[in-house]
mmCIF file of C-alpha atoms in Angstrom:
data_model
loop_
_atom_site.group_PDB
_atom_site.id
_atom_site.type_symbol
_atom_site.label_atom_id
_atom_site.label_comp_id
_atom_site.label_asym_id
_atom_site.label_seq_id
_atom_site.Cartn_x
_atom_site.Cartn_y
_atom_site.Cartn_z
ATOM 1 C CA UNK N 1 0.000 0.000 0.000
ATOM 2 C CA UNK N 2 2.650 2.424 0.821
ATOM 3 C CA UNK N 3 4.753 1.452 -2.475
ATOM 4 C CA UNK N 4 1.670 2.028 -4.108
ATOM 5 C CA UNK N 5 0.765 5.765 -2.672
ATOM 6 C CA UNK N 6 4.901 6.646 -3.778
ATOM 7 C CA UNK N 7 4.286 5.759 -7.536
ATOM 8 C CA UNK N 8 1.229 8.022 -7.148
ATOM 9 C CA UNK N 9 2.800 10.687 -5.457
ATOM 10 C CA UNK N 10 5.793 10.308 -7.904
ATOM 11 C CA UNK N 11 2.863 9.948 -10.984
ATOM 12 C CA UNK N 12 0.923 13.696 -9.814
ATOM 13 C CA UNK N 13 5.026 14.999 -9.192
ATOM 14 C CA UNK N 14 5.526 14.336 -13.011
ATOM 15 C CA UNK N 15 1.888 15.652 -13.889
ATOM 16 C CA UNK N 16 2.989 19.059 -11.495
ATOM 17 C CA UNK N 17 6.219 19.593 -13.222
ATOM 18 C CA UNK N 18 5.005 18.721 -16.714
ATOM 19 C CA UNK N 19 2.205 21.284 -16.540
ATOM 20 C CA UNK N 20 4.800 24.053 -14.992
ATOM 21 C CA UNK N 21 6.829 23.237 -18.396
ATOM 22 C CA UNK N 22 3.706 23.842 -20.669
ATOM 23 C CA UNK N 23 2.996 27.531 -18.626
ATOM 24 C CA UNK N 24 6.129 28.088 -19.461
ATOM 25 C CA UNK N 25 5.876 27.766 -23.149
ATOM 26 C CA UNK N 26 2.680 29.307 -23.354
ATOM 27 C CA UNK N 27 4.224 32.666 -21.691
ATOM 28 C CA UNK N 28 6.989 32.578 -24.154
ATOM 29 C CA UNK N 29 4.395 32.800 -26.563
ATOM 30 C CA UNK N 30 2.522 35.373 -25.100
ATOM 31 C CA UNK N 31 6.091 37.671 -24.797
ATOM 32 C CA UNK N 32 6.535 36.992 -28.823
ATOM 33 C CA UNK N 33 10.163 35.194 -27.467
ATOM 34 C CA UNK N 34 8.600 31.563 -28.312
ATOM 35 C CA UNK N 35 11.508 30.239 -31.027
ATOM 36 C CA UNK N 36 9.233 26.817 -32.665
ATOM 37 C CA UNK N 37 11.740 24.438 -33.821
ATOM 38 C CA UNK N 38 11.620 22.339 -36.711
ATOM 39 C CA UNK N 39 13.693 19.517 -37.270
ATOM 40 C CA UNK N 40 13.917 16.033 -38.259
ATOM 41 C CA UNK N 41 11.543 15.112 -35.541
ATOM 42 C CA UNK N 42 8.566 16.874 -37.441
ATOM 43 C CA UNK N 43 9.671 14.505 -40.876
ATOM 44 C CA UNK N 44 10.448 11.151 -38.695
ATOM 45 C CA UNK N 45 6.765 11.996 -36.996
ATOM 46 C CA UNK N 46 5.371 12.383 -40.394
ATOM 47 C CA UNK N 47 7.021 9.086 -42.230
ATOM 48 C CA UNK N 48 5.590 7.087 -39.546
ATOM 49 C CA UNK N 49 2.532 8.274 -39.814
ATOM 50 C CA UNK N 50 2.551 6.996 -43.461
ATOM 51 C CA UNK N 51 4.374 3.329 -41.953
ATOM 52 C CA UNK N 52 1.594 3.238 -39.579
ATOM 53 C CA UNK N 53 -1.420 3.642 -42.053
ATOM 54 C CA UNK N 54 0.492 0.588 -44.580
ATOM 55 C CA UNK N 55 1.541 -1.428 -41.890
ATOM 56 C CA UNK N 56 -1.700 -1.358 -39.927
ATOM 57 C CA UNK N 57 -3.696 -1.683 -42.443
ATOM 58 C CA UNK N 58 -2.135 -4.913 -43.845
ATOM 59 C CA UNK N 59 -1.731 -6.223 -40.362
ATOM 60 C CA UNK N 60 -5.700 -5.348 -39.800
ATOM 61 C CA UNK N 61 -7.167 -7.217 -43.181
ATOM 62 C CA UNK N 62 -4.882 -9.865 -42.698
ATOM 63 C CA UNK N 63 -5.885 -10.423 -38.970
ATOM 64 C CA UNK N 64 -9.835 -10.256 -39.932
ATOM 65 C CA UNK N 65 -9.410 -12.598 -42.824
ATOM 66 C CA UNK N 66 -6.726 -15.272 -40.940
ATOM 67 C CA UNK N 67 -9.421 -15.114 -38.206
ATOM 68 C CA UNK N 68 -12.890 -15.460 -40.277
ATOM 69 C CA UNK N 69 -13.564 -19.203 -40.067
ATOM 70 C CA UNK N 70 -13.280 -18.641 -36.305
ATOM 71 C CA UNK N 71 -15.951 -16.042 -35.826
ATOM 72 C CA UNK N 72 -18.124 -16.876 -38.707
ATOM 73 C CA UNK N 73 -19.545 -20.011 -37.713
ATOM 74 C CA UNK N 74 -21.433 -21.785 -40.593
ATOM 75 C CA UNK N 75 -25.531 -20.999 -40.069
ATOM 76 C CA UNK N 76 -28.207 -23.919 -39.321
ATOM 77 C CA UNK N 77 -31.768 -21.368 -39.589
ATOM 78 C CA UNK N 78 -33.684 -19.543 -41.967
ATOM 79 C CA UNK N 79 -33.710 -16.400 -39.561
ATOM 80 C CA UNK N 80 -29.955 -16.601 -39.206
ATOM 81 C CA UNK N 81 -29.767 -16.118 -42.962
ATOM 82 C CA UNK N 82 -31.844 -12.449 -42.704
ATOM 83 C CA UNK N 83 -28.923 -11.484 -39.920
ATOM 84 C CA UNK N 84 -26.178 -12.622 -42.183
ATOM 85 C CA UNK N 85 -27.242 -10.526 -44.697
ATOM 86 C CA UNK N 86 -28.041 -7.891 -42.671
ATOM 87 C CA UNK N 87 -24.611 -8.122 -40.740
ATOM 88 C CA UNK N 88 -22.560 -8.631 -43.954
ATOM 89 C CA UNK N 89 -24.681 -5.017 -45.826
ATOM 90 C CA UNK N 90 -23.484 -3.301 -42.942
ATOM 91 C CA UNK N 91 -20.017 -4.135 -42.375
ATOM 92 C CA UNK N 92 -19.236 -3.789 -46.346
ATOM 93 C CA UNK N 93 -20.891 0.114 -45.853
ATOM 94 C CA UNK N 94 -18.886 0.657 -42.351
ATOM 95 C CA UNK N 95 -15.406 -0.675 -44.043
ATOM 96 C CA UNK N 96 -15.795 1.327 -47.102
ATOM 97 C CA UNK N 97 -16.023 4.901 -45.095
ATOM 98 C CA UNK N 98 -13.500 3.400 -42.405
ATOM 99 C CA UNK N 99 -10.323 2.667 -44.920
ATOM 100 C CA UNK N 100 -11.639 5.621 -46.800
ATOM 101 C CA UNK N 101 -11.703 8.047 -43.281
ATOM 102 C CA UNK N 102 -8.103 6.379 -42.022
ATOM 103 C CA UNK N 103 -6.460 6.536 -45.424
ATOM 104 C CA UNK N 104 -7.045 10.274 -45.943
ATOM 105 C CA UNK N 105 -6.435 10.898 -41.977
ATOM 106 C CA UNK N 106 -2.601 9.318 -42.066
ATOM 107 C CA UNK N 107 -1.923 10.601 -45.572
ATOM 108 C CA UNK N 108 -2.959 14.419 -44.914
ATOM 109 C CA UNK N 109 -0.660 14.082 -41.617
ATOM 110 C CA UNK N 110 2.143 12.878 -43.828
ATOM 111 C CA UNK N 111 1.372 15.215 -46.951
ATOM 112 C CA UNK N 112 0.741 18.432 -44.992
ATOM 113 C CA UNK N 113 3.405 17.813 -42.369
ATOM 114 C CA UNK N 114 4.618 21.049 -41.235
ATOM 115 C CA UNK N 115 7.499 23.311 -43.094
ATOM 116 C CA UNK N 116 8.631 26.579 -42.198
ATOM 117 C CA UNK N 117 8.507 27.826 -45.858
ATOM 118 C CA UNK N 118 4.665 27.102 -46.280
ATOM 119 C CA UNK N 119 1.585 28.569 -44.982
ATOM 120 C CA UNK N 120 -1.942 26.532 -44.525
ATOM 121 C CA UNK N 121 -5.058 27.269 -46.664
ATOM 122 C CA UNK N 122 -7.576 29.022 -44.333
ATOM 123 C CA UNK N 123 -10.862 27.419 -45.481
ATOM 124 C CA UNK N 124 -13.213 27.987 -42.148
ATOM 125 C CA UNK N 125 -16.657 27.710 -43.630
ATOM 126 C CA UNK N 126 -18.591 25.607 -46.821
ATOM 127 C CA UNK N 127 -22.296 25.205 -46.709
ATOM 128 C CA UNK N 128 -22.255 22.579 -49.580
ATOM 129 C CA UNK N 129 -19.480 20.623 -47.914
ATOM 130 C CA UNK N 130 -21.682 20.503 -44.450
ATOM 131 C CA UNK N 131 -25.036 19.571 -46.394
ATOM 132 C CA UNK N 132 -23.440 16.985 -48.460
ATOM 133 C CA UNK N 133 -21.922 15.087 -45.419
ATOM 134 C CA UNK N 134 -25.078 15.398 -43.058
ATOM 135 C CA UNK N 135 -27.112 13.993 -45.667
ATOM 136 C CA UNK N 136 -24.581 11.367 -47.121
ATOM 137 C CA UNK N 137 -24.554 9.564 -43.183
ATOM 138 C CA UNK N 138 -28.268 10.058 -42.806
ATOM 139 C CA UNK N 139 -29.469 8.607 -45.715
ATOM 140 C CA UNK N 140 -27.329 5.613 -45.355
ATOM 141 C CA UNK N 141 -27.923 4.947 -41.466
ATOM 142 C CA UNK N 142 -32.133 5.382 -42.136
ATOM 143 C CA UNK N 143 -31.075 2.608 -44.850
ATOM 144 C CA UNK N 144 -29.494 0.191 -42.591
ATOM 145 C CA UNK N 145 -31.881 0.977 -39.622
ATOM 146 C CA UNK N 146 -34.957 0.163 -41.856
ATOM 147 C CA UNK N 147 -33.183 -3.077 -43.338
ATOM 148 C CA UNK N 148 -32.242 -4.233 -39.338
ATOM 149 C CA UNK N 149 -36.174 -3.105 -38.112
ATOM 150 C CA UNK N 150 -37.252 -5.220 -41.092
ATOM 151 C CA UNK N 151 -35.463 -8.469 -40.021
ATOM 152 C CA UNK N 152 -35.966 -7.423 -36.348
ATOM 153 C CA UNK N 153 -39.557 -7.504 -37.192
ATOM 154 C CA UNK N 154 -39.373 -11.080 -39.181
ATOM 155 C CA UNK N 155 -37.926 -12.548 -36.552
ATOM 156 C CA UNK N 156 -39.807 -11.075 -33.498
ATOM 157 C CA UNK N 157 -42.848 -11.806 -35.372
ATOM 158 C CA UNK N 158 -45.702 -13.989 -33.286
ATOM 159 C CA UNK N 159 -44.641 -17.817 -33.694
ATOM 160 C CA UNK N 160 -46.643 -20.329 -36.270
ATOM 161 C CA UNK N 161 -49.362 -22.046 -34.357
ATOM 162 C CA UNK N 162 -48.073 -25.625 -35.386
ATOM 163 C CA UNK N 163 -44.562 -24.190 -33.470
ATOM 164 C CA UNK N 164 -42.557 -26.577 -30.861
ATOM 165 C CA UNK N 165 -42.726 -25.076 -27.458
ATOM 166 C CA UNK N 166 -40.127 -25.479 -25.682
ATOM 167 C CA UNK N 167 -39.817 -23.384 -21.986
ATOM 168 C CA UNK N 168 -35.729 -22.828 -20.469
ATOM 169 C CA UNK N 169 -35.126 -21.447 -17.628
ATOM 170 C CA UNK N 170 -32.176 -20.323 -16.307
ATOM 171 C CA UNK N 171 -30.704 -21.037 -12.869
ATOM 172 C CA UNK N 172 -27.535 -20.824 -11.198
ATOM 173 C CA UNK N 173 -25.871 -22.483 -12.397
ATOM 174 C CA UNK N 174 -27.537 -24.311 -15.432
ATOM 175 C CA UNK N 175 -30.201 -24.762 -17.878
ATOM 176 C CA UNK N 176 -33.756 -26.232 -17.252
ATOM 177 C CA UNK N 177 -36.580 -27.051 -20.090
ATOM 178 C CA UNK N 178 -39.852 -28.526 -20.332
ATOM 179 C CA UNK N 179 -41.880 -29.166 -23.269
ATOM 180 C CA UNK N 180 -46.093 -29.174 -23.205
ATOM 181 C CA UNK N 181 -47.666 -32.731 -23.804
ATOM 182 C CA UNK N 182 -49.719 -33.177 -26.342
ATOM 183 C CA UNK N 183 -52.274 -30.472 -25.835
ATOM 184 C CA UNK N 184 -49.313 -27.894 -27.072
ATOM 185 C CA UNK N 185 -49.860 -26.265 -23.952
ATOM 186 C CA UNK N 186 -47.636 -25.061 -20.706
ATOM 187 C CA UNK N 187 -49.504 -25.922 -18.020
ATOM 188 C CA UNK N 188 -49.129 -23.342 -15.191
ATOM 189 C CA UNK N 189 -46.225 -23.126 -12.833
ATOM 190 C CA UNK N 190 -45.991 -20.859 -9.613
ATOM 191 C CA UNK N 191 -42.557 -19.698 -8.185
ATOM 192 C CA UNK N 192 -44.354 -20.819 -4.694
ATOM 193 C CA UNK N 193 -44.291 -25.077 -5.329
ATOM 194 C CA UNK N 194 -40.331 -24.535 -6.455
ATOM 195 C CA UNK N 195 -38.602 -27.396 -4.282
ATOM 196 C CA UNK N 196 -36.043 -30.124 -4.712
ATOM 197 C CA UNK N 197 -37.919 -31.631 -6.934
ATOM 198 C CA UNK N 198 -40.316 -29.717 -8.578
ATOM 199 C CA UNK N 199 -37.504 -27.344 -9.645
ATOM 200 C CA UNK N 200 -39.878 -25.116 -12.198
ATOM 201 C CA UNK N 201 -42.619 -25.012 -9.851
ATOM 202 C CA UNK N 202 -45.274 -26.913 -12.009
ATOM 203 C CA UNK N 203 -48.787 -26.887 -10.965
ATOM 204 C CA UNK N 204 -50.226 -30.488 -11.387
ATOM 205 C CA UNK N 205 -54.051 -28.884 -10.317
ATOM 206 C CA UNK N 206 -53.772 -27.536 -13.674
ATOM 207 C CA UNK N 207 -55.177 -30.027 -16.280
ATOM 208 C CA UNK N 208 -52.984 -28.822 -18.789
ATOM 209 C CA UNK N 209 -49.472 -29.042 -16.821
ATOM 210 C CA UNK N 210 -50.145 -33.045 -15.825
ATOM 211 C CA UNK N 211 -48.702 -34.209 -19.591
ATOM 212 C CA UNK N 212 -45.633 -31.532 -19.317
ATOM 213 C CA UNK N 213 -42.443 -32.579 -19.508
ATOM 214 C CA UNK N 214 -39.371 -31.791 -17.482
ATOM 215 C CA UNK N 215 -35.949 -32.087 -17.962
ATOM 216 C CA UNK N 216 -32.981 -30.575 -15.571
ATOM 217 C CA UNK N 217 -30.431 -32.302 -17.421
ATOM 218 C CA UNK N 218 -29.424 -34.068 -20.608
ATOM 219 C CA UNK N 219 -30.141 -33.292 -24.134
ATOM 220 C CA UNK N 220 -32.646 -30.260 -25.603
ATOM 221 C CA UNK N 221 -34.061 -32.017 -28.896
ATOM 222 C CA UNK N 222 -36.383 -30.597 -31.483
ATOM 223 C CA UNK N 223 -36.840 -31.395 -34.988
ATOM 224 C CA UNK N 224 -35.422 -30.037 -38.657
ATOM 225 C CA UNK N 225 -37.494 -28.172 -40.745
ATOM 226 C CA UNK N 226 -40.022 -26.822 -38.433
ATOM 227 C CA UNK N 227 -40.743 -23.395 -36.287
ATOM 228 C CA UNK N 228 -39.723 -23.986 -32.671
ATOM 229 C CA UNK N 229 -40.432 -21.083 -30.135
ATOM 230 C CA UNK N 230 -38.084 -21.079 -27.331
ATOM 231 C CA UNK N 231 -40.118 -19.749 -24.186
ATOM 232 C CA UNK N 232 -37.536 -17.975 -21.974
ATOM 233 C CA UNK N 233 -37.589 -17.346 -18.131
ATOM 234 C CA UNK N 234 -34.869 -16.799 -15.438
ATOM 235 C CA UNK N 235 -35.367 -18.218 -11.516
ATOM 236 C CA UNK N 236 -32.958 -16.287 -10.593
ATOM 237 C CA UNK N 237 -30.600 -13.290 -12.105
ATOM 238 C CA UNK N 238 -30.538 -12.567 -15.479
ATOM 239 C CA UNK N 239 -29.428 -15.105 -18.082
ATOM 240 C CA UNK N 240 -28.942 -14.805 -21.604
ATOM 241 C CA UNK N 241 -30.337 -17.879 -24.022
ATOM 242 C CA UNK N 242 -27.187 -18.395 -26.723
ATOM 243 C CA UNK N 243 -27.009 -20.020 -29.786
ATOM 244 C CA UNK N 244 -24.421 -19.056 -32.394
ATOM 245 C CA UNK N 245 -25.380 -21.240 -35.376
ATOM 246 C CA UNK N 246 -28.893 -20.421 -35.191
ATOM 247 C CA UNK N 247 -28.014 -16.741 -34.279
ATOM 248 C CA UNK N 248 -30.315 -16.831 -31.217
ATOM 249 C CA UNK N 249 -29.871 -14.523 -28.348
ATOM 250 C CA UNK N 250 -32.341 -13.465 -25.819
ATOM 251 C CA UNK N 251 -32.136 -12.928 -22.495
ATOM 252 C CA UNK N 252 -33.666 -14.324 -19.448
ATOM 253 C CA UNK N 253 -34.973 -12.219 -17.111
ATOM 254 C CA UNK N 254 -36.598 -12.510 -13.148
ATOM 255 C CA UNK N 255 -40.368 -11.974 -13.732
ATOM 256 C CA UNK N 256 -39.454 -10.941 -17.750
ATOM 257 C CA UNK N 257 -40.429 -13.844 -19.839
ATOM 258 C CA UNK N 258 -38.914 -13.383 -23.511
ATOM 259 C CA UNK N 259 -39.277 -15.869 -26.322
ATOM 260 C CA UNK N 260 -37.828 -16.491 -29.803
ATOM 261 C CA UNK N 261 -38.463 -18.447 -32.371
ATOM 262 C CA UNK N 262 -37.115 -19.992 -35.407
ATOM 263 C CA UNK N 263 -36.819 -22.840 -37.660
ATOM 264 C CA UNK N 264 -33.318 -25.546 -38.161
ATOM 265 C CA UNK N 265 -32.388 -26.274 -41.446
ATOM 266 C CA UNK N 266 -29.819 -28.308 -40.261
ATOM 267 C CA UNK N 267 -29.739 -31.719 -38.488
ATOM 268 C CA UNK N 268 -27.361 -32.223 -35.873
ATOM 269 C CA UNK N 269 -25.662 -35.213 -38.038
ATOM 270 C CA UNK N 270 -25.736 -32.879 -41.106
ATOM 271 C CA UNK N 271 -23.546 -30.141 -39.431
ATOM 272 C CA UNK N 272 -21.610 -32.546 -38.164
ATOM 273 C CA UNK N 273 -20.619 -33.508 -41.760
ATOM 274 C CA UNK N 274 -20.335 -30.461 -42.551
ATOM 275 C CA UNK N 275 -17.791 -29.332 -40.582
ATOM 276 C CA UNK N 276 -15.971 -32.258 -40.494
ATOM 277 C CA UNK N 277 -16.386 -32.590 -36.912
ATOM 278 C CA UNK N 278 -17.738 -36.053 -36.056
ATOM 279 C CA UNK N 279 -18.307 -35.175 -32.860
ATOM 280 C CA UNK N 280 -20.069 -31.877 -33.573
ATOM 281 C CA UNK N 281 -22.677 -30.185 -31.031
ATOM 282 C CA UNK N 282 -25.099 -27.425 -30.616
ATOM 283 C CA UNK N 283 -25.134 -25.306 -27.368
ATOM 284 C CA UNK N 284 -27.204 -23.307 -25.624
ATOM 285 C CA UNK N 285 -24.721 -21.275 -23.326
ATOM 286 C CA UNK N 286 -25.421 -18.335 -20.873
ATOM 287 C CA UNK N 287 -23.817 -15.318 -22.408
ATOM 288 C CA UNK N 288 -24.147 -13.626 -19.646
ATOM 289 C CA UNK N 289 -21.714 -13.091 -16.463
ATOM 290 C CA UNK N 290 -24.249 -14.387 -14.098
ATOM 291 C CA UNK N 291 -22.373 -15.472 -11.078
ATOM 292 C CA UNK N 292 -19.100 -17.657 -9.789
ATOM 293 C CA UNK N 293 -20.724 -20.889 -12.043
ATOM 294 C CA UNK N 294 -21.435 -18.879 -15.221
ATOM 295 C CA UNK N 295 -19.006 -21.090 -17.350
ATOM 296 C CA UNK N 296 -21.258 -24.421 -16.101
ATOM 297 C CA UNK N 297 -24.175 -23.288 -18.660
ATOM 298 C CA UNK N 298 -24.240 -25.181 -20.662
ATOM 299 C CA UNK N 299 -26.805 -27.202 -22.821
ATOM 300 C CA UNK N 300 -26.765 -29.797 -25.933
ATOM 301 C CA UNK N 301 -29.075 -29.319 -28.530
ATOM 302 C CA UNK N 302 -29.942 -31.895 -30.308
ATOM 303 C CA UNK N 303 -31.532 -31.173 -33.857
ATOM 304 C CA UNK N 304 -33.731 -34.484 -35.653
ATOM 305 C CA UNK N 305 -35.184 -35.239 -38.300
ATOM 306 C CA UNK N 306 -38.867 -34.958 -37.916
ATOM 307 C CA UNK N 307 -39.762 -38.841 -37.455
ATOM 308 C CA UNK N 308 -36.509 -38.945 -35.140
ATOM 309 C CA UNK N 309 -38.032 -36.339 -33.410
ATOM 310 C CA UNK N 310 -41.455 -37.550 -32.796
ATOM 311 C CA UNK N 311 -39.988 -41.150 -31.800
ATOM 312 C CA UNK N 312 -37.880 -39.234 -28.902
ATOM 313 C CA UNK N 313 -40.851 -37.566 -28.131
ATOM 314 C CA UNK N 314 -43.139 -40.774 -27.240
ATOM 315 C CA UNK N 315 -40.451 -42.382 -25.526
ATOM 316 C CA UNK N 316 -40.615 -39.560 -23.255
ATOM 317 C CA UNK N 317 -42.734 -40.266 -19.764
ATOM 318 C CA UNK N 318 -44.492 -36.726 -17.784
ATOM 319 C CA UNK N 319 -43.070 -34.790 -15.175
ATOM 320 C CA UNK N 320 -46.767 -36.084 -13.502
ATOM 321 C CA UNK N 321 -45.743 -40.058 -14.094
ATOM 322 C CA UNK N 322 -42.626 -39.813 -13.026
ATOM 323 C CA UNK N 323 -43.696 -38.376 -9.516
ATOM 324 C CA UNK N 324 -47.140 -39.400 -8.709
ATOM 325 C CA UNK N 325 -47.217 -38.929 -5.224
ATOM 326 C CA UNK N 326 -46.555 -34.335 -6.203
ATOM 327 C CA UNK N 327 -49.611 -35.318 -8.303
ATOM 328 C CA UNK N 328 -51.688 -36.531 -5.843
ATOM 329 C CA UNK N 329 -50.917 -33.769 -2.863
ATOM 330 C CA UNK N 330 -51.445 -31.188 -5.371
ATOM 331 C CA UNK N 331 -54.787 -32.243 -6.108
ATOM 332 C CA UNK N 332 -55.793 -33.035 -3.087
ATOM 333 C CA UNK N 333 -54.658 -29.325 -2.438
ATOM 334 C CA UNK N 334 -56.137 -27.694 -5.087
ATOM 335 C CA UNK N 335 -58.528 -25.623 -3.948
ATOM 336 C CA UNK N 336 -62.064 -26.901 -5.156
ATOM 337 C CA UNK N 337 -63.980 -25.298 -7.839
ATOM 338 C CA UNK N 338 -67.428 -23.596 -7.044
ATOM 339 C CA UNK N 339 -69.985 -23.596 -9.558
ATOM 340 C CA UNK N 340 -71.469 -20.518 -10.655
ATOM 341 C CA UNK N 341 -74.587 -19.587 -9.012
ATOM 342 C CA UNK N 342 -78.135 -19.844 -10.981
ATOM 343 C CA UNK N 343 -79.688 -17.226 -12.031
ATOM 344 C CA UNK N 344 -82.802 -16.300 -10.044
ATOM 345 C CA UNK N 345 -84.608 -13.445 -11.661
ATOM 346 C CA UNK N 346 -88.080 -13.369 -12.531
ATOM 347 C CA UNK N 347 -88.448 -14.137 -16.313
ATOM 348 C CA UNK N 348 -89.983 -10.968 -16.942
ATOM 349 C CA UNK N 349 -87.030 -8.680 -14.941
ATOM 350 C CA UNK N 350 -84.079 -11.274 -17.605
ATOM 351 C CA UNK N 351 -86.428 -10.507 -20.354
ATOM 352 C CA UNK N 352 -86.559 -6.383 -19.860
ATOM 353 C CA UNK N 353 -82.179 -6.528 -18.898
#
């Protein structure tokens, strides 16, 4: 600690002394006694400049293309198609004005370097020049908003009604999921019944939650070829639901629920041959720093055919058959339904409301 406060102290000394230097020049300048010298300082300064711009430049295309296969991992959706395109429209327009901005900024710093024998062009003001590059940026950033609202929209769109559901939720520190049963519908779940066991909190009063299934571990699969709508939720702190190849990302939020949807185009076994990697996987990771155990999220998604799919599906048994005796106490819990009241009006008082 006191090693540290010195190389402070020394740090603001430097800062002090540096500043009393700079007062210095600036009242020489004021007196008219300022001398500016030029030397081979100002021409060194300038030739690197020009290094910099040829050096970096080369050093920054090479990097981005040596590194491309690593980033751009191959796509397995029709949505992630739409951001593709979108992603690839924008960077080509970005690039363009970036080498174009960075060439002109290091070459003007070499080619107007400072020399005592020449004078600079005073050119304060140009109303054209001003128009011309407000506009220029504005029409092109309305052009690449409306192209991103336009797949934003596409893909935020409401979910076909012939989707897979699937429901994660993220804990610390991994991923849970349940699908509906054959009714296509989540049956209700309550933060209240969350226990050891019942670890979403399913309701099993609720008719439509007894053929749910639940899963806390092993393998997410869902089927090529058709819209699946993840249903996202977080038990906890906020998560975020990651999937590079399909270019999903949403995040899970306490008391939020998000959702996203989209449809494979690639089987698990197909990417696998595509990549060459036999032992190929999808993941679902948390992409979010979410505690001490964020690196443990992670999930295996496993993408069938259709039939393969629907086979998995019917070998699977309901979070209610699997735990019979949380089906019975809940029912015998549930509170018990009262029938609504007849109506006891006089025909003629019905007939004149």
């Amino acid at each position: 600690m006191i090693t540290l406060a010195i190389l402070l102290v020394l740090a603001l000394l430097g800062v002090v002394l540096y500043l009393l230097f700079r007062i210095q020049i600036f009242s020489s300048v004021f007196r008219g006694s300022y001398a500016k010298r030029v030397g081979t300082s100002n021409r060194i300064n300038a030739m690197l400049f020009l290094a910099f711009l040829i050096i970096g430049g080369t050093a920054f295309f090479w990097s981005f293309a040596d590194s491309m296969d690593d980033f751009m991992v191959p796509i397995a959706s029709v949505h992630a198609a739409w951001i593709e395109e979108m992603f690839w429209t924008t960077m080509v327009i970005l690039g363009i004005v970036f080498v174009l901005t960075h060439v002109l900024l290091f070459w003007y710093s070499y080619r107007y370097q400072y020399k005592a024998d020449k004078k600079a062009y005073y050119y304060p003001h140009n109303n054209m020049l001003e128009v011309v590059w407000t506009i220029i940026p504005a029409v092109v950033m309305a052009l690449l908003v409306f192209s991103g609202w336009k797949a934003w929209t596409k893909i935020t769109n409401p979910a076909p009604a012939d989707a897979v559901v699937v429901e994660i939720v993220g804990k610390q520190f991994n991923w849970l999921y349940r699908y509906p049963g054959k009714d296509n519908i989540l049956g209700v779940a309550k933060h209240t019944l969350i226990d050891a066991t019942n670890e979403l909190g399913i309701d099993l009063s609720d008719p439509k939650a007894q053929d749910d299934l639940f899963f806390s571990s092993g393998d997410i699969h869902i089927p090529k070829g058709k819209p699946v709508l993840f249903r996202i939720r977080s038990r906890d702190v906020t998560h975020d639901v990651y999937q590079p190849n399909f270019r999903i990302q949403m995040h899970a939020v306490p008391g939020m629920p998000t959702k996203f949807w989209f449809v494979p185009t690639k089987t698990t076994a197909e990417m696998a041959t595509e990549t060459g990697n036999p032992d190929f996987k999808y993941e679902i990771v948390c992409n979010q720093i979410c505690g001490r155990g964020h690196f443990a999220m992670r999930a295996t998604l496993v993408v069938d055919e259709p039939e393969d799919y629907e086979k998995w599906l019917s070998e699977q048994k309901s979070f209610a058959e699997q735990n019979p005796e949380l089906l019975e106490k809940m029912q015998a819990n549930a509170a018990p339904v009262i029938p609504a009241k007849e109506e006891t009006k006089p025909v003629a008082e019905k007939a004149a409301l």
